[in-house]
XYZ file of C-alpha atoms in Angstrom:
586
model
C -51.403 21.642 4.223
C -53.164 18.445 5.886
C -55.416 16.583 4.144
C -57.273 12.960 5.086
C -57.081 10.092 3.547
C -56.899 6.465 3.962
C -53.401 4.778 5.244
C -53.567 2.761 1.566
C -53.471 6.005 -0.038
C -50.926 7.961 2.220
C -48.562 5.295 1.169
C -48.915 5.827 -2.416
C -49.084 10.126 -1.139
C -45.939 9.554 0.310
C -43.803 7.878 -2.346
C -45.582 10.724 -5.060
C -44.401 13.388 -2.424
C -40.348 12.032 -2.087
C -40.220 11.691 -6.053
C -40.820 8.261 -6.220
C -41.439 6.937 -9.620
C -40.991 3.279 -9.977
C -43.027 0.676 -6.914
C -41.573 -2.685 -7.515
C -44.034 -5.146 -6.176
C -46.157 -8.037 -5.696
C -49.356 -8.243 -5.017
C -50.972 -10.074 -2.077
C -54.079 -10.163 0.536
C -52.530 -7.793 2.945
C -51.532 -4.860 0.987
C -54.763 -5.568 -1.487
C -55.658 -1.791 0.107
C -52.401 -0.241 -1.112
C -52.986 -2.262 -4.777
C -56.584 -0.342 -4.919
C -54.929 3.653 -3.757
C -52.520 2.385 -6.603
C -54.992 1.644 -9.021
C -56.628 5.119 -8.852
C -53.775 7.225 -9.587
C -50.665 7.700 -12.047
C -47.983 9.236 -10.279
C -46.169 5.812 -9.463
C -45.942 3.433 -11.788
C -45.848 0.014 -10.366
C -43.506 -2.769 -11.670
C -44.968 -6.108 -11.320
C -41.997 -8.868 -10.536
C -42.251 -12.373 -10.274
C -40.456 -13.357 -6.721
C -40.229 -10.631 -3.762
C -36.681 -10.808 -3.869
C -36.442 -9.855 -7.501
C -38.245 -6.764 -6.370
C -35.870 -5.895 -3.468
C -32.820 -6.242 -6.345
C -35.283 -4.506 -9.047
C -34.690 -1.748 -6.647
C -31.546 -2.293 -5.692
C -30.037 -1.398 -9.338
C -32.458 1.458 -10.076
C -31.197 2.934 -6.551
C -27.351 2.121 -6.987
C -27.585 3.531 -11.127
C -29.471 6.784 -10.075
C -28.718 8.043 -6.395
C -32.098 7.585 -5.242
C -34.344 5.485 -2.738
C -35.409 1.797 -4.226
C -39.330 1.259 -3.094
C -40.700 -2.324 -2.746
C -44.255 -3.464 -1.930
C -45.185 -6.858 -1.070
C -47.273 -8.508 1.172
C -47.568 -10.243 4.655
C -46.143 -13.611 5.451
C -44.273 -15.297 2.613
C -44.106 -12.152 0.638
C -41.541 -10.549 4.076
C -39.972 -13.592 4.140
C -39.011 -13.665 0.392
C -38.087 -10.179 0.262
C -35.563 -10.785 3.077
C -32.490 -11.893 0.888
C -32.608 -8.742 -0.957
C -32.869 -6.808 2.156
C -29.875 -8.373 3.663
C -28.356 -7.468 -0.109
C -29.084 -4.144 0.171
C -28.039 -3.860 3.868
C -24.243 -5.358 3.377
C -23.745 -2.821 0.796
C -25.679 0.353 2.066
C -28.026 0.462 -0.857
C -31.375 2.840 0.122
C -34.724 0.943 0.242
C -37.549 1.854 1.781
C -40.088 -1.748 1.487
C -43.776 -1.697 2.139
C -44.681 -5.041 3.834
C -48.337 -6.061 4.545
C -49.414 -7.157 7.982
C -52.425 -8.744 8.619
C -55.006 -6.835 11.384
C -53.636 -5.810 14.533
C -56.083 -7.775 16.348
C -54.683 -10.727 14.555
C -51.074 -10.166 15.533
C -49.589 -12.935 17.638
C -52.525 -15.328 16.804
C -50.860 -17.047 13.734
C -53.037 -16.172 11.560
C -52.841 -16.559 7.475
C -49.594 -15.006 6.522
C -48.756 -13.813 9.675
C -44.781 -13.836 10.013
C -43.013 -11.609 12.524
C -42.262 -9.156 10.171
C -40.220 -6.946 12.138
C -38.085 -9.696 14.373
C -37.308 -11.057 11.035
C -35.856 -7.810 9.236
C -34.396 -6.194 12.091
C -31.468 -7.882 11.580
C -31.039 -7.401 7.820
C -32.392 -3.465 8.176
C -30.714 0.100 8.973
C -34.451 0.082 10.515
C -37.733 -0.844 10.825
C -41.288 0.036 11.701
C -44.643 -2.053 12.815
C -47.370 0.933 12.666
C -50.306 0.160 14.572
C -51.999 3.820 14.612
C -53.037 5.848 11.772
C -51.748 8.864 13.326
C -48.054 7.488 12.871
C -48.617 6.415 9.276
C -47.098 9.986 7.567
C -44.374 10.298 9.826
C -43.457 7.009 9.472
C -43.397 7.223 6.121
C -41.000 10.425 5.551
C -38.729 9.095 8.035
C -38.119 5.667 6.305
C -37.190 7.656 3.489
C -34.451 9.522 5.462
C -33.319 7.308 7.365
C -32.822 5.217 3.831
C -31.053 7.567 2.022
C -29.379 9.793 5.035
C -25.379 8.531 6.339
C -24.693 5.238 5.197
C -27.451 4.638 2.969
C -29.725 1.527 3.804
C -32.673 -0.464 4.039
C -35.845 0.337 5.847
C -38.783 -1.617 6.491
C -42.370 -0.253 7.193
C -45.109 -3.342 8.230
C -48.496 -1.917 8.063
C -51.412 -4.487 9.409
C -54.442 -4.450 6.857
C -56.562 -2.488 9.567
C -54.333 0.865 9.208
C -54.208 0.461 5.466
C -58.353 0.859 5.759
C -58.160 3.902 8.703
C -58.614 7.276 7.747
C -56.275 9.932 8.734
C -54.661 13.281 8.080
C -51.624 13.232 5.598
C -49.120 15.489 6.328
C -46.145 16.260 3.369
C -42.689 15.587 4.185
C -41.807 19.395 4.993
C -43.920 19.266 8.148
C -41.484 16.757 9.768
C -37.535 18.006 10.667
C -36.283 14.279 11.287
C -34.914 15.133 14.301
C -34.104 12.073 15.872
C -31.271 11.183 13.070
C -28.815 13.094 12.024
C -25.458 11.395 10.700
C -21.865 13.610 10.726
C -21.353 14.871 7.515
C -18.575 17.393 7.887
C -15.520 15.342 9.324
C -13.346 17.263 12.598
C -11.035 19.513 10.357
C -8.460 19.183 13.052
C -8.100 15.251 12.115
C -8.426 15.904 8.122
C -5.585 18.329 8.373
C -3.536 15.495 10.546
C -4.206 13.242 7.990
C -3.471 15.580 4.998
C 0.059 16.414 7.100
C 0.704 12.702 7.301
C 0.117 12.276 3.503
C 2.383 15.172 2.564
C 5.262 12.740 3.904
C 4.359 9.535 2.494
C 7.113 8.130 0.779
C 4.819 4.694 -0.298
C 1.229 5.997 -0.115
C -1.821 4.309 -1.556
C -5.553 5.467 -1.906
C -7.960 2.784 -1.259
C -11.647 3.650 -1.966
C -14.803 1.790 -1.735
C -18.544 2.113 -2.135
C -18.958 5.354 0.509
C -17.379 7.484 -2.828
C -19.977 6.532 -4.996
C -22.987 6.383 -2.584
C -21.385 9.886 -1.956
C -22.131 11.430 -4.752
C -20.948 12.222 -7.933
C -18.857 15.238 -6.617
C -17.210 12.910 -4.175
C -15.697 11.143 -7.082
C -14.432 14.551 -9.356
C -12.675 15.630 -5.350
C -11.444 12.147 -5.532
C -9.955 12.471 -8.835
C -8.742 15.880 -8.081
C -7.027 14.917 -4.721
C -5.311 11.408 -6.694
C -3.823 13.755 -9.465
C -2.861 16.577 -6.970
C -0.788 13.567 -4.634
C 0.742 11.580 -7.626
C -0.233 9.038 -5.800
C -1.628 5.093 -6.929
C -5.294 4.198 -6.054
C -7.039 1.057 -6.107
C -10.600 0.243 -5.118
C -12.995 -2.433 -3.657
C -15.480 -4.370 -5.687
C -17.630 -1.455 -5.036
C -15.983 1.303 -5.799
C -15.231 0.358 -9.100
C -16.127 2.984 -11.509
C -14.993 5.906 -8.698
C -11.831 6.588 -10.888
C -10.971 5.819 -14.331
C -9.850 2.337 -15.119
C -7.764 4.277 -17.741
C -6.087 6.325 -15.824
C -1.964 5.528 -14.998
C -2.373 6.209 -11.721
C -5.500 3.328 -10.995
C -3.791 0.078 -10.239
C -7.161 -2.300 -10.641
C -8.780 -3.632 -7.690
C -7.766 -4.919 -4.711
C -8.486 -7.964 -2.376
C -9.246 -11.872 -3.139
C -9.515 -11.286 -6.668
C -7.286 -8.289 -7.536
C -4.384 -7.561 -9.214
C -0.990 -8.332 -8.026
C 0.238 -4.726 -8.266
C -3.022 -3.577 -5.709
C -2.018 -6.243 -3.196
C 1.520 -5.478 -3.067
C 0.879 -2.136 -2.909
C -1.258 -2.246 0.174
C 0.580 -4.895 1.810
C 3.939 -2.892 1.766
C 2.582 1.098 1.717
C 3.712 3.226 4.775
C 0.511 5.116 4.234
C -2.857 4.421 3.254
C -5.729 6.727 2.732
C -9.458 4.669 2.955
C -12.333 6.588 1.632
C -15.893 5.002 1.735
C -14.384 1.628 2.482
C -15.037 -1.094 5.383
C -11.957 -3.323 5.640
C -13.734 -6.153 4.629
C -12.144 -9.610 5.008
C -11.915 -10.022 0.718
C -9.554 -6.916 1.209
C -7.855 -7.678 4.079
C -7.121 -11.597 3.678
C -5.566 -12.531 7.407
C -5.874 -9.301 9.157
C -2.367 -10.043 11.509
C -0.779 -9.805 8.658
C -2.739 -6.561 6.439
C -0.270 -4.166 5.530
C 1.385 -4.259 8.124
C 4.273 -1.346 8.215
C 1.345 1.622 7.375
C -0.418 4.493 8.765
C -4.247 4.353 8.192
C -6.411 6.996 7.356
C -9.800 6.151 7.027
C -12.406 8.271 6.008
C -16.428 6.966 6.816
C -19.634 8.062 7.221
C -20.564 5.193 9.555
C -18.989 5.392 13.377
C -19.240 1.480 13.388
C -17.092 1.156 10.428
C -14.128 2.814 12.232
C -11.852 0.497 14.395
C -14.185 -2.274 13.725
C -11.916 -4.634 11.516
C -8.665 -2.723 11.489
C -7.592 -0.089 13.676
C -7.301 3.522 11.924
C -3.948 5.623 12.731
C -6.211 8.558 11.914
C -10.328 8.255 11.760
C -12.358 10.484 10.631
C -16.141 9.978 10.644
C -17.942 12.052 7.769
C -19.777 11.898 4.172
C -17.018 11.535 1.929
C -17.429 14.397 -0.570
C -16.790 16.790 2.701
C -13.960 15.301 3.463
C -12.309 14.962 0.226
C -13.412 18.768 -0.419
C -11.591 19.885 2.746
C -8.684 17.881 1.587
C -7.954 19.301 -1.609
C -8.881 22.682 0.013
C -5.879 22.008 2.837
C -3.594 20.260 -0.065
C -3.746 23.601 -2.157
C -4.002 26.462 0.296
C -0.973 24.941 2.297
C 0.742 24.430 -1.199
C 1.522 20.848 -0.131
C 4.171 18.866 -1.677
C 5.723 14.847 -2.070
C 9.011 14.091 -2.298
C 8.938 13.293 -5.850
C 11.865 11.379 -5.937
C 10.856 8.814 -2.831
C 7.552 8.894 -4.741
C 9.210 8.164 -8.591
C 11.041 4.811 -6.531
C 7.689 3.828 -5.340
C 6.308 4.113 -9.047
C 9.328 2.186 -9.951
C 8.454 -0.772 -7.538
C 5.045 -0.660 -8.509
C 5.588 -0.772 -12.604
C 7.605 -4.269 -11.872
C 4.770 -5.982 -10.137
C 3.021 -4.477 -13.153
C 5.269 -5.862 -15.462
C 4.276 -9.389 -13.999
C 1.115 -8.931 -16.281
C -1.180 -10.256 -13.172
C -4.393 -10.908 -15.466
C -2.952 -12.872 -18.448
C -4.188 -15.727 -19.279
C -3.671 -18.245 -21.578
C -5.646 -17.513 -25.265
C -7.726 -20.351 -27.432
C -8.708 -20.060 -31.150
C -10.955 -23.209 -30.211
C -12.636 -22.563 -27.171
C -13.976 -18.976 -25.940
C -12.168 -17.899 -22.634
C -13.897 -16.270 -20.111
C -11.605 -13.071 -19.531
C -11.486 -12.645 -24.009
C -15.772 -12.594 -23.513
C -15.213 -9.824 -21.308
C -12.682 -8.053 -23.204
C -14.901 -8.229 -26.484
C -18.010 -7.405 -24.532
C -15.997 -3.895 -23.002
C -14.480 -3.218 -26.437
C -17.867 -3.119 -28.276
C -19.627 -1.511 -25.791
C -17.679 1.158 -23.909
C -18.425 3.713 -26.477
C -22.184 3.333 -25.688
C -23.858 4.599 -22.212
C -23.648 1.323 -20.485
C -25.177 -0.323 -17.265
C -23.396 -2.982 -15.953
C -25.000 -5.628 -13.624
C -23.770 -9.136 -12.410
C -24.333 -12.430 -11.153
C -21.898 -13.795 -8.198
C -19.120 -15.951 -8.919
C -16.099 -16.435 -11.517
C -17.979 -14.189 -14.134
C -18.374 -11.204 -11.318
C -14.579 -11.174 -11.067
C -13.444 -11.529 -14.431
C -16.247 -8.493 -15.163
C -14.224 -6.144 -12.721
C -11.116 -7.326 -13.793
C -11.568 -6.927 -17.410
C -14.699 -4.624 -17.563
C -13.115 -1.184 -17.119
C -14.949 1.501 -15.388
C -13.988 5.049 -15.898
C -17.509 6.353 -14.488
C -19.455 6.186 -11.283
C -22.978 4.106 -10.947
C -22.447 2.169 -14.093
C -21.519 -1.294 -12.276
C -24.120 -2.845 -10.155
C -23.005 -5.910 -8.265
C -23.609 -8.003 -4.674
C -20.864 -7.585 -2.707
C -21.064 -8.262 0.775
C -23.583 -10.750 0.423
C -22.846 -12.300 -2.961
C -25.873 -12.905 -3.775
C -26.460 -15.493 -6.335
C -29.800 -14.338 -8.774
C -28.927 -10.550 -8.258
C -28.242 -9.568 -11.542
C -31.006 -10.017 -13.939
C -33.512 -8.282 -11.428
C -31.253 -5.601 -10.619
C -30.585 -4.741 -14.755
C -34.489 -4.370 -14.933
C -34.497 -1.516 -12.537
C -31.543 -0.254 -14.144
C -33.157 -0.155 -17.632
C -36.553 1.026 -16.024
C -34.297 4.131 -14.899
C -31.757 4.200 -17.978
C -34.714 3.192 -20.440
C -32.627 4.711 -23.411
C -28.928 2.788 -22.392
C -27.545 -0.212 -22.689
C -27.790 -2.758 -20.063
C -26.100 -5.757 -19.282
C -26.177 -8.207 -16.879
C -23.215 -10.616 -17.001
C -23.729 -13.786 -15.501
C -23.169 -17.297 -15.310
C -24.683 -20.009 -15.889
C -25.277 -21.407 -12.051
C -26.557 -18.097 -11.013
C -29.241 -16.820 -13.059
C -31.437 -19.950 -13.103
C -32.096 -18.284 -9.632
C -33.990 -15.093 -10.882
C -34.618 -16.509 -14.171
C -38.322 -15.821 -13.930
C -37.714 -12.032 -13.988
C -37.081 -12.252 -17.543
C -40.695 -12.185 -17.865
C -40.826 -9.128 -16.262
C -38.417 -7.495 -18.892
C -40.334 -8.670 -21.679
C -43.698 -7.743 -20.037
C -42.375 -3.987 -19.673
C -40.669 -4.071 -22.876
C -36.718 -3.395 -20.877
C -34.418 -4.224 -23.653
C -31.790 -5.828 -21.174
C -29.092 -8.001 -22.152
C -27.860 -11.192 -20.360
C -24.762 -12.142 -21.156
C -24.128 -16.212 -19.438
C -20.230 -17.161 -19.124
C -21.673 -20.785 -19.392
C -18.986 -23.254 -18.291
C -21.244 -25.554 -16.917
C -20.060 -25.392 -13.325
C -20.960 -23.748 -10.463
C -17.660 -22.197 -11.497
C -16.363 -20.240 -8.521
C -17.655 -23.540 -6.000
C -15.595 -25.683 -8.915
C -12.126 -23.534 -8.516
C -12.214 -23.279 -4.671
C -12.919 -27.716 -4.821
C -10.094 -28.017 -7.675
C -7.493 -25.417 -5.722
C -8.159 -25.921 -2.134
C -10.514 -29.226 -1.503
C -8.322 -31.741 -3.905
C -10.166 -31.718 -6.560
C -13.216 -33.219 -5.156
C -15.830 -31.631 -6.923
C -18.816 -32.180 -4.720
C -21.816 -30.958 -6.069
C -20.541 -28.129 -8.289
C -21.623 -29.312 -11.548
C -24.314 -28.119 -13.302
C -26.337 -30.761 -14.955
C -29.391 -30.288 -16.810
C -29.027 -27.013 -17.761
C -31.770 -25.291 -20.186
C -31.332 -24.759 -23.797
C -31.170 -20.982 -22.893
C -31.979 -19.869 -26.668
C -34.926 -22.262 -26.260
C -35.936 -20.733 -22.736
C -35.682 -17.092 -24.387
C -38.203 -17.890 -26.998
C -40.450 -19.541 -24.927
C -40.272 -16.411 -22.970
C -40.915 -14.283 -25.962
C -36.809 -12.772 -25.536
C -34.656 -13.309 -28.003
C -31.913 -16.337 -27.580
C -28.557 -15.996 -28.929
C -25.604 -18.968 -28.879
C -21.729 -18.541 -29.571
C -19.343 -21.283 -29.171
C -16.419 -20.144 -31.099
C -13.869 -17.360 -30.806
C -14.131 -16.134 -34.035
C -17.874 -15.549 -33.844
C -18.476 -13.678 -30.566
C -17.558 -10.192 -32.048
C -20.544 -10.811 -34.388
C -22.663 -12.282 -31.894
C -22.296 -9.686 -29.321
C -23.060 -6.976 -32.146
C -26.246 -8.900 -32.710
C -27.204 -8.924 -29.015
C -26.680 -4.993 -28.632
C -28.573 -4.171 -32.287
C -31.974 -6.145 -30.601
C -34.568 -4.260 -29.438
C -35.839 -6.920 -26.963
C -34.408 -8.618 -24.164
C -31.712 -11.562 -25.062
C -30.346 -14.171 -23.490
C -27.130 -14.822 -24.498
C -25.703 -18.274 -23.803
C -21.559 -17.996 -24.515
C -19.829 -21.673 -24.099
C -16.539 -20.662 -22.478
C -13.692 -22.607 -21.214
C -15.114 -25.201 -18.820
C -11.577 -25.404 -16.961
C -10.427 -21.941 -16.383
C -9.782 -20.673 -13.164
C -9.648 -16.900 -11.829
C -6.452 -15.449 -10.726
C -4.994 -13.818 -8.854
C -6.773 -15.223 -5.938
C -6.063 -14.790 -2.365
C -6.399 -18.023 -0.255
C -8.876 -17.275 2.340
C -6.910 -16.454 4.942
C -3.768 -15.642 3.448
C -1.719 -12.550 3.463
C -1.740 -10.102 0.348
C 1.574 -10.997 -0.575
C 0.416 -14.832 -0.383
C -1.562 -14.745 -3.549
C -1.940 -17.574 -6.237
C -0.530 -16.607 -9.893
C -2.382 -17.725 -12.763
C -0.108 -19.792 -15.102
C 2.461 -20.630 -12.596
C -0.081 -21.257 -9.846
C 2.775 -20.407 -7.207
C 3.126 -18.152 -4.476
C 3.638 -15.040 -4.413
C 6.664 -15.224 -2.573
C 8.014 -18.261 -4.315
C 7.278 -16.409 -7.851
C 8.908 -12.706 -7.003
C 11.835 -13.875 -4.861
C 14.375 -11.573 -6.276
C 11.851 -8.520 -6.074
C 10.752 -9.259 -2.666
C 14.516 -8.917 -0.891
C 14.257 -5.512 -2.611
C 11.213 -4.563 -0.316
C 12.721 -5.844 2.720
């Protein structure tokens, strides 16, 4: 059934018709049309921010917490050009967004006129796709195929710039039904005749490791249960990227942490010296890798992707297969089982052997204060008191990110919302208010430092506008902490810049922002505090004082070798700390 309307109002048609329930925006001359076919109707409920790119990570966290497509409105000019870090965000780690940008008339374009930017040149490089729609016949199919394209294969961003002239046109609206998408349609199933290769080649792994990333939880709940079926079914260890944390339980004996820059000792050694590794959902990125001459360099790879361009791109796969990750992981338990598939169990016990000594080496220790609150205890306390609750977590980007997935433990999918490939600074406070505007009954908490959320700060007022509860939790050290380490460990200790002077009285800057501000300097007193943070029905900052000095470890020179890593106390190599183990590998 057609019906006409104005392009303004098929907008607002279209987002009703895909299920959209949140618009976060900000208002401006060129989408003033859209604002007006909002104001008239109550299907979409429209979020106002207070920056474009808070909007873009608004919907960034409601999209990564919930499965579905992130919608942004903003307008022409500035409004594009400020929604383009979260774009980029959303594009490095294949979140869905479909943004609304304004244009000003057609006649206008190319005539730099008011708030005229080249919307399109300037997103196409941070966007699966984009559109410029200069006919009102266009407008509805435009529309349902952002929405695909966002959401379909490796989930992304898509941008739609409509001048102010089309917003005005009248047209006929067509639902999505009426258009097949026919131009884009991603492998799903992966070639069974390479999954059963690769299923062979796993059967006679005598060092295997699974490494997942973000593909398993963009895939779908069910591609996490297959995952956790197929990792009990092997016996074999798994670690994950920054992204797929979450995937499989952090509880579990099998999960040895993450991997890459920041990971534990036992996840690096066990890629660097596996004879076979499984990938699932994961790009090879260089924070995983460290010097790719020199990345694992004795195994078979399997790697598993929805994206053609991932494959070969940084490392070359043994065995690719291109497909959505639940199918593949279904077809692989199906194969393990029906062809009764069995390890050698003793070759496998030695390679749990190997693995419980770097264990034993206790990667993540650090050094504990009954003066001054440590960084990794904050997170520790924070996981303990909350991981009975339903919990959201989002971050910042720096020292406190890392210490969250290292001491934060995950046992479900969708709960941790960070910036990974991008590492964006400012992400996390906008991206726990779309989590909260989707989880309005859990917990959320955005941990973040000190450095980094002075650069969304104003979207606190956007919490306590639309009464989100959230909870930001600051690791303040007063440094730029993760610029500070990298001066202290690899620049000589010239610390150029990476202090952070004149920093707000946060409890202050809460109550002048009508949140609630919370301070806690001592060890002793955090359990308390934190309880008093959760037990407020308002949004808090919470400004914890930790340990100006501490560094995160492990840490992976960039570009080292995984078994080149930096220790914590010792602050050796790897090789230099593990001697004796090491001739046992060889």
């Amino acid at each position: 059934m057609t019906k006409e309307m104005t392009g303004a109002e098929m907008v607002i048609q279209a987002m009703a018709d895909q299920g959209v329930q949140h618009l976060f925006g900000y208002p401006g001359g060129a989408v003033l049309p859209i604002y007006d076919a909002l104001f008239a109707q109550d299907k979409v409920k429209h979020i106002l921010v207070r920056h474009e790119q808070g909007a873009v990570h608004a919907a960034e966290g409601y999209a990564r917490s919930t499965g579905k497509v992130g919608c942004v409105l903003v307008t022409s000019g500035p409004g594009a050009t400020n929604a383009v870090t979260g774009l980029t965000d959303a594009l490095m780690d294949s979140i869905p967004i479909v943004c609304i940008t304004g244009q000003v008339p057609t006649h206008l374009i190319g005539n730099d006129a008011f708030q005229e930017a080249d919307t399109v040149g300037i997103t196409r490089p941070c966007t699966k796709h984009n559109y410029l729609v200069k006919r009102i016949e266009d407008l509805p199919r435009i529309l349902h195929e952002a929405f695909h394209i966002a959401a379909s294969g490796r989930p992304g961003p898509v941008v739609i710039d409509i001048p102010k002239d089309v917003q005005f046109a009248k047209g006929t609206y067509a639902k999505p039904k009426d258009f097949p998408h026919t131009g884009y349609k991603p492998p799903v199933k992966g070639d069974l005749g390479r999954i059963k290769e690769a299923v062979e080649l796993m059967a006679h792994a005598k060092r295997p490791v699974f490494y997942t990333g973000g593909g398993v939880i963009n895939s779908g709940k069910v591609a996490s249960d297959l995952l956790r079926e197929l990792v009990k079914l092997t016996g074999f260890p798994i670690t994950s990227t920054l992204m797929g944390l979450g995937a499989y339980p952090a509880a579990d004996p099998q999960w040895l942490g993450m991997l890459g820059m920041h990971g534990t000792l036992e996840a690096n050694m066990v890629m660097h010296d596996c004879d076979v590794m499984i990938c699932v959902g994961a790009r090879f990125d260089d924070r995983i890798t460290g010097r790719l001459d020199a990345f694992s360099p004795g195994s078979k790879k399997i790697h598993i992707d929805i994206d053609p361009s991932s494959i070969n791109k940084n490392v070359k796969a043994d065995i690719p297969i291109i497909g959505d990750c639940a199918h593949v992981l279904e077809d692989m338990v199906r194969l393990w089982r029906t062809g009764a598939k069995q390890v050698d169990k003793k070759v496998l016990s030695m390679w749990w052997t190997q693995i419980d000594k770097w264990r034993a080496r206790k990667s993540l220790a650090y050094r504990p204060s009954n003066e001054v609150i440590k960084p990794q205890y904050a997170i520790q306390r924070l996981f303990e008191l909350t991981k009975d609750r339903d919990t959201y977590i989002t971050t910042e980007v720096g020292q406190h990110q890392m210490w969250a997935a290292q001491f934060y433990h995950f046992q479900e999918p969708n709960r941790w919302m960070t910036s990974g490939g991008l590492g964006t600074m400012g992400y996390g406070l906008p991206a726990s208010v779309g989590v909260q505007l989707a989880h309005p009954k859990s917990l959320v908490i955005d941990i973040a430092g000190e450095a980094s959320v002075q650069m969304t700060m104003q979207e606190l007022s956007t919490a306590v506008q639309y009464r989100l509860p959230i909870k930001i939790f600051i690791l303040n050290n007063g440094y730029m902490g993760m610029v500070r380490q990298w001066q202290e460990l690899l620049h000589g200790g010239r610390y150029s810049e990476s202090y952070s002077e004149a920093l707000p009285d946060f409890v202050k800057l809460a109550d002048a922002m009508h949140a609630v501000g919370i301070r806690c300097e001592k060890p002793g007193d955090l359990d308390h505090a934190i309880k008093e943070m959760i037990d407020v029905d308002r949004p808090v900052l919470f400004d914890c004082i930790v340990d100006p000095a501490e560094n995160c470890f492990p840490m992976i020179p960039s570009g080292r070798a995984h078994n080149e890593m930096l220790l914590g106390d010792a602050g050796v190599a790897l090789e230099d700390a593990i001697t004796e183990e090491g001739k046992m590998l060889v």
